[in-house]
Short mmCIF file of C-alpha atoms in Angstrom, two decimals:
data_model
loop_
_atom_site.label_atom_id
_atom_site.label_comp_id
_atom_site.label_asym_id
_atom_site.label_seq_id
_atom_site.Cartn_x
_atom_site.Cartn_y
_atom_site.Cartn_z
CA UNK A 1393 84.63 108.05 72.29
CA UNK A 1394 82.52 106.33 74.70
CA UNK A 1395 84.14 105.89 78.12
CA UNK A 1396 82.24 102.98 79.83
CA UNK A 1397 85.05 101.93 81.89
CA UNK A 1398 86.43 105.41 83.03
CA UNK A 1399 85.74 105.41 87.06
CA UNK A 1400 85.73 101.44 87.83
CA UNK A 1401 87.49 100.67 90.75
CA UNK A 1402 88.74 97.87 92.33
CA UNK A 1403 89.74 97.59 96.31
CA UNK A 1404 92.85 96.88 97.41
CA UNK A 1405 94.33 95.48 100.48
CA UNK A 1406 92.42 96.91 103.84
CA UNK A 1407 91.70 100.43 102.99
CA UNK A 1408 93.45 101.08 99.46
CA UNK A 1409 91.51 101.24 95.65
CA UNK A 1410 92.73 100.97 91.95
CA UNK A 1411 90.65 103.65 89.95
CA UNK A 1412 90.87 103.46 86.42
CA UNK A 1413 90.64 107.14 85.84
CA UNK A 1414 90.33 107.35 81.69
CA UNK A 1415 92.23 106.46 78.69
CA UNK A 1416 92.73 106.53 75.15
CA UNK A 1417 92.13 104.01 72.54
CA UNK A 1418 90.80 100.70 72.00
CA UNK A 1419 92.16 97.34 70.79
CA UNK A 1420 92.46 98.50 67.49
CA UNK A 1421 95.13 101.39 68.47
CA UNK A 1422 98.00 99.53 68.75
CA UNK A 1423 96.67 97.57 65.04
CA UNK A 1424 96.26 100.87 63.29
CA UNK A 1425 99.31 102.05 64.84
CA UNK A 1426 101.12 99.07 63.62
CA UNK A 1427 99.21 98.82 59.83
CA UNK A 1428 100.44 102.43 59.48
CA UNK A 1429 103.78 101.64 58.30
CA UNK A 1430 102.10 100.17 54.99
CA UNK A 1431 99.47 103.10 54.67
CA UNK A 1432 97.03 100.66 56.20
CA UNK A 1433 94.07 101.15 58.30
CA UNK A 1434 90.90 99.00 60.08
CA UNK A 1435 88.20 99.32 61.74
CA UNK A 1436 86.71 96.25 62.90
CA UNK A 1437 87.79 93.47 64.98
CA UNK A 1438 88.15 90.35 63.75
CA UNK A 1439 90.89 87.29 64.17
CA UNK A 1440 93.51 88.79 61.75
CA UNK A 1441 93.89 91.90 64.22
CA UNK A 1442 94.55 89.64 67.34
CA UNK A 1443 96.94 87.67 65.67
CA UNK A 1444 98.90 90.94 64.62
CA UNK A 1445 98.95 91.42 68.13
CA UNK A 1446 100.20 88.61 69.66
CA UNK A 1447 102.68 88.90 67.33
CA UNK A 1448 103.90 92.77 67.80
CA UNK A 1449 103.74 90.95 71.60
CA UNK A 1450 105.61 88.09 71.03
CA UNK A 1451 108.37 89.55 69.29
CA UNK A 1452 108.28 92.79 71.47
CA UNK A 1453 107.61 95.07 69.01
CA UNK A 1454 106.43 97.44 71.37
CA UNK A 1455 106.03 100.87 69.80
CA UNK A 1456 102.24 100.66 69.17
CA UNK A 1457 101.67 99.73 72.07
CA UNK A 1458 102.77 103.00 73.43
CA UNK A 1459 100.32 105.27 71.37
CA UNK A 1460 97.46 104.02 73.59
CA UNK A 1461 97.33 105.82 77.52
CA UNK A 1462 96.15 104.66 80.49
CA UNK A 1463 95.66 107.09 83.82
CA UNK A 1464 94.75 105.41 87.11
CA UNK A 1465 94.54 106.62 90.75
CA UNK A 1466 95.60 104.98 93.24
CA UNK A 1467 95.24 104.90 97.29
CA UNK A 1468 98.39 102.33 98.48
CA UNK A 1469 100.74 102.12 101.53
CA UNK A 1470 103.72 104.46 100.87
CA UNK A 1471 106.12 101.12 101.04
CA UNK A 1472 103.99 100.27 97.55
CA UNK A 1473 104.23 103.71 96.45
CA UNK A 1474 107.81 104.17 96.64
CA UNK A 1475 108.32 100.94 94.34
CA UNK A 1476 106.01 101.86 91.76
CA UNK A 1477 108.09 105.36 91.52
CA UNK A 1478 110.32 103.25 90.07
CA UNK A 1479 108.06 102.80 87.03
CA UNK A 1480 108.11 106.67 86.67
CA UNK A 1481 112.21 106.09 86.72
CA UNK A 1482 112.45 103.36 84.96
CA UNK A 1483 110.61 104.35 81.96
CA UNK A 1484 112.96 106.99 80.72
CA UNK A 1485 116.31 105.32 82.18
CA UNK A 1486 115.47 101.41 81.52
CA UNK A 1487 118.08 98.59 81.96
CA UNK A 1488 116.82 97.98 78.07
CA UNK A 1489 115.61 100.79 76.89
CA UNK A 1490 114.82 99.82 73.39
CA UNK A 1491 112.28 97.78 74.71
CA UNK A 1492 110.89 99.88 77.67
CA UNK A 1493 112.00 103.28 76.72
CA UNK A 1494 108.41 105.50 77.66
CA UNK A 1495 109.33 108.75 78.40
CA UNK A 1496 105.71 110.00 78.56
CA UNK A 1497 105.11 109.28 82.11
CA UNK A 1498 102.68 111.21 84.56
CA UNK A 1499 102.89 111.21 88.40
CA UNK A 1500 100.88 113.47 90.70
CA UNK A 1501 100.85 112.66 94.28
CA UNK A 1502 98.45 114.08 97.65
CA UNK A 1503 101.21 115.93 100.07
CA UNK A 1504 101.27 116.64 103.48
CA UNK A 1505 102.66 120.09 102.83
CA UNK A 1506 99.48 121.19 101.28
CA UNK A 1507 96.77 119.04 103.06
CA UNK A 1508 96.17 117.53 106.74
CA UNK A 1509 93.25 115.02 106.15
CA UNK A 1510 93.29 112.59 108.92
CA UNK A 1511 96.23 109.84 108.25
CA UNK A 1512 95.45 106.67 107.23
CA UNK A 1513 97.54 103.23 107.82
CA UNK A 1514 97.53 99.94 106.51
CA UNK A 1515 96.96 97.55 109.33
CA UNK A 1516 97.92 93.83 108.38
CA UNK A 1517 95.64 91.22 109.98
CA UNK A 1518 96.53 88.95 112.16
CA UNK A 1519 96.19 86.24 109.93
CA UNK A 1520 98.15 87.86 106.53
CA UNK A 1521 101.94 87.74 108.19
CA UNK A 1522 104.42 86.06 106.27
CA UNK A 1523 107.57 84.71 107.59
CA UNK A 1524 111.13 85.39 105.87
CA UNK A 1525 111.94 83.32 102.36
CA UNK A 1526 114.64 80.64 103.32
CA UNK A 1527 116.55 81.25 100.11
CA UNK A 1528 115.86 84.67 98.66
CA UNK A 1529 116.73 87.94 99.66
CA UNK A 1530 113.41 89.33 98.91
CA UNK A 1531 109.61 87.95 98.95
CA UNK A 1532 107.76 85.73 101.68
CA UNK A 1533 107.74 82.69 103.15
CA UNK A 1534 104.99 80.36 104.71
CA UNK A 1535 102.44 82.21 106.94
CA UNK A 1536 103.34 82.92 110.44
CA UNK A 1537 101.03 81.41 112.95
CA UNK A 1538 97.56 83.33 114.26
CA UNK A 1539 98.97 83.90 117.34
CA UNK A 1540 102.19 85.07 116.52
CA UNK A 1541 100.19 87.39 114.13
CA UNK A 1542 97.81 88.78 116.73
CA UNK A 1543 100.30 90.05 118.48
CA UNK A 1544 102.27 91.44 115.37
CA UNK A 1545 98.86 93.67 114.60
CA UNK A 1546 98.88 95.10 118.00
CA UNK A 1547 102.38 96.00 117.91
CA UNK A 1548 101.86 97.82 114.18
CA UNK A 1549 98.68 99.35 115.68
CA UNK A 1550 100.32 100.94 118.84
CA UNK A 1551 102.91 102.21 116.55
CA UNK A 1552 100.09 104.24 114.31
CA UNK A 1553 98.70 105.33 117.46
CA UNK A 1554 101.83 106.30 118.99
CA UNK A 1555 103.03 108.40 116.36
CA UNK A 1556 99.57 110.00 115.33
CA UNK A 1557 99.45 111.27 119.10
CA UNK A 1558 102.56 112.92 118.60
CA UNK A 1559 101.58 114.09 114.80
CA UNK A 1560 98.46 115.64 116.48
CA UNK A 1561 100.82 117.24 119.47
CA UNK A 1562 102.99 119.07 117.21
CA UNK A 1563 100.00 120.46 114.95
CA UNK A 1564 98.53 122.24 118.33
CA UNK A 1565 101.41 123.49 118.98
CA UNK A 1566 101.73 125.08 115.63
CA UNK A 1567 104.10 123.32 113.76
CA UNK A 1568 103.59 123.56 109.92
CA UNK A 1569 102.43 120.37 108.42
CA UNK A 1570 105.57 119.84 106.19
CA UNK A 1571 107.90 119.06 109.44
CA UNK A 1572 104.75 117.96 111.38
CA UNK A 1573 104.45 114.72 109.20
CA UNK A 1574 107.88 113.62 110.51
CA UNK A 1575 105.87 111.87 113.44
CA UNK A 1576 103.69 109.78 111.36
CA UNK A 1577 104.72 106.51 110.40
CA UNK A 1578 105.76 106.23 107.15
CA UNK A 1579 105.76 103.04 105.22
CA UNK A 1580 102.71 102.27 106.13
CA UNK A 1581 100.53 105.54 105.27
CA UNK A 1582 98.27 105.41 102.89
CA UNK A 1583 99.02 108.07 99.94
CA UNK A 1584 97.06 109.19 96.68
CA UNK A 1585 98.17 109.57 93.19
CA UNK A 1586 97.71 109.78 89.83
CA UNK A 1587 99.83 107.60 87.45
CA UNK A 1588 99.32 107.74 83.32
CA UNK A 1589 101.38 105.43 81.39
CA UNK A 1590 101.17 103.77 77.83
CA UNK A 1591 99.81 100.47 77.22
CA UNK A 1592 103.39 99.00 77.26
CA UNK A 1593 104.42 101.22 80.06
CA UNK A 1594 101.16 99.20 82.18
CA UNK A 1595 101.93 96.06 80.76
CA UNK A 1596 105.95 96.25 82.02
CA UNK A 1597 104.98 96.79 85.93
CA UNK A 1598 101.94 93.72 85.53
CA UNK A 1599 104.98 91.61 84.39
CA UNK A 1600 107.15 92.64 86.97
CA UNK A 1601 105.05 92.78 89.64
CA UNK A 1602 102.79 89.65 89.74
CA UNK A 1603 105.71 87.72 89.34
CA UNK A 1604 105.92 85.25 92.29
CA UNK A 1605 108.97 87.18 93.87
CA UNK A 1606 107.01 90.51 93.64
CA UNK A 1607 105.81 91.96 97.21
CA UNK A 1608 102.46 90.30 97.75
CA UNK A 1609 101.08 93.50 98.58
CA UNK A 1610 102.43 94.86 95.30
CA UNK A 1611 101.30 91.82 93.82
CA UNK A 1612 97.33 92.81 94.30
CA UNK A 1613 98.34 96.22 93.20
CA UNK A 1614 99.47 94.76 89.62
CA UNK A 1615 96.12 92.09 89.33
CA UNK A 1616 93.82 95.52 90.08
CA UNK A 1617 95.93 96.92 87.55
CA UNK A 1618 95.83 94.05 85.43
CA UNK A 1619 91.92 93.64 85.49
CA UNK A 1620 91.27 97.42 85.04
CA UNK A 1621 93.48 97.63 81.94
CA UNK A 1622 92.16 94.75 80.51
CA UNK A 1623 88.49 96.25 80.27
CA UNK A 1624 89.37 98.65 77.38
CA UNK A 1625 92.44 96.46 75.64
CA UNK A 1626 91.89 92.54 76.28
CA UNK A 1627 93.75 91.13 73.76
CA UNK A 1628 96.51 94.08 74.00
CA UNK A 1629 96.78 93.23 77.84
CA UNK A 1630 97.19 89.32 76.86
CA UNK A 1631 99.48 89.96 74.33
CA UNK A 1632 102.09 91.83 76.27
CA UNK A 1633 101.46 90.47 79.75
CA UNK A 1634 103.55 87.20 80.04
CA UNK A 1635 102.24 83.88 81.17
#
């Protein structure tokens, strides 16, 4: 099967990437999937397959949709990392799990016990902090003003650099990398992993997390996402993916 989208990447916030790694199956997975219940196959596209699949979407008739894989990697802030675990969680212990229920998970992560390449942070700029929602526990508000924000960065940044010199301390000393990483910052470190999920699995973390109420860092996360899934299943991608 040809793979012309396998290694597109999008960038992500200052430093962090969406890499759409490989996958399996086409737009016509999830109809062949579906047909089979009536000893049915295709093999073209044409109008009658994308209305089957607005309507498996529609009426969240999901199981199709889980025959086709996606793997990405991904390079995020460990405060975005931490939340998409949840998709790892969530897929075999769902609130509905009819609906969501995708065992078939995969999530393989860089670690600090193994490896000591040189720490990277996210670094908001001055101009991209938000103030506190008036009536919600979680999200943003409006922006906060530039200088306001200025001096917000050079706070964060004298926090990295704080706690990398004392990272950096402790390794000369000789301190093994696995307690040694207890002086870096930690939400905002950038960490690598691999994630593979089915179609619907992908689909159920766009929904959730472009939603308006979604982190906005999260939210660029789930668009990446969103575009790089939508190369090899467009009309599988609209179908599930909620206005």
């Amino acid at each position: 099967m040809n793979k012309e989208y396998a290694g597109k990447t999008i960038d992500v916030l200052d430093q962090g990437y969406v890499r759409l790694v490989d996958y399996m199956g086409s737009d016509l997975e999830p109809v062949n999937d579906a047909r089979v219940s009536y000893d049915k196959q295709v093999s073209e596209w044409d109008d009658k397959q994308k209305g089957l699949l607005n309507f498996l979407g529609r009426e969240d008739h999901t199981s199709p949709f889980r025959g086709s894989v996606l793997k990405f990697e991904a390079y995020v802030p460990l405060m975005i990392a931490r939340q998409w675990w949840k998709y790892i969680i969530g897929s075999d212990h769902a609130e509905q799990p009819l609906k969501y229920h995708d065992p078939f998970t995969q999530w393989n992560e860089s670690s600090r016990r193994y490896i000591t390449e040189e720490p990277t942070f996210y670094i908001v700029s001055h101009d991209q902090w938000r103030s506190k929602p008036e009536n919600s526990k979680q999200g943003s508000g409006e922006m906060l003003d530039s200088f306001t924000g200025r001096q917000l960065t050079a706070m964060l940044e004298s926090t990295y650099e704080l706690g990398m010199n004392m990272y950096e301390q402790v390794m000369e000393i000789g301190v093994c990398p696995e307690q040694a990483r207890l002086f870096l910052p930690a939400y905002g470190l950038y960490v690598r992993f691999r994630w593979t999920a089915s179609l619907q699995g992908v689909a159920h973390l766009i929904n959730q997390r472009v939603a308006k109420d979604a982190q906005k860092e999260f939210q660029d996360y789930a668009l990446a996402v969103q575009e790089l899934a939508s190369c090899p299943f467009p009309n599988s991608v609209k179908a599930l993916v909620k206005k």
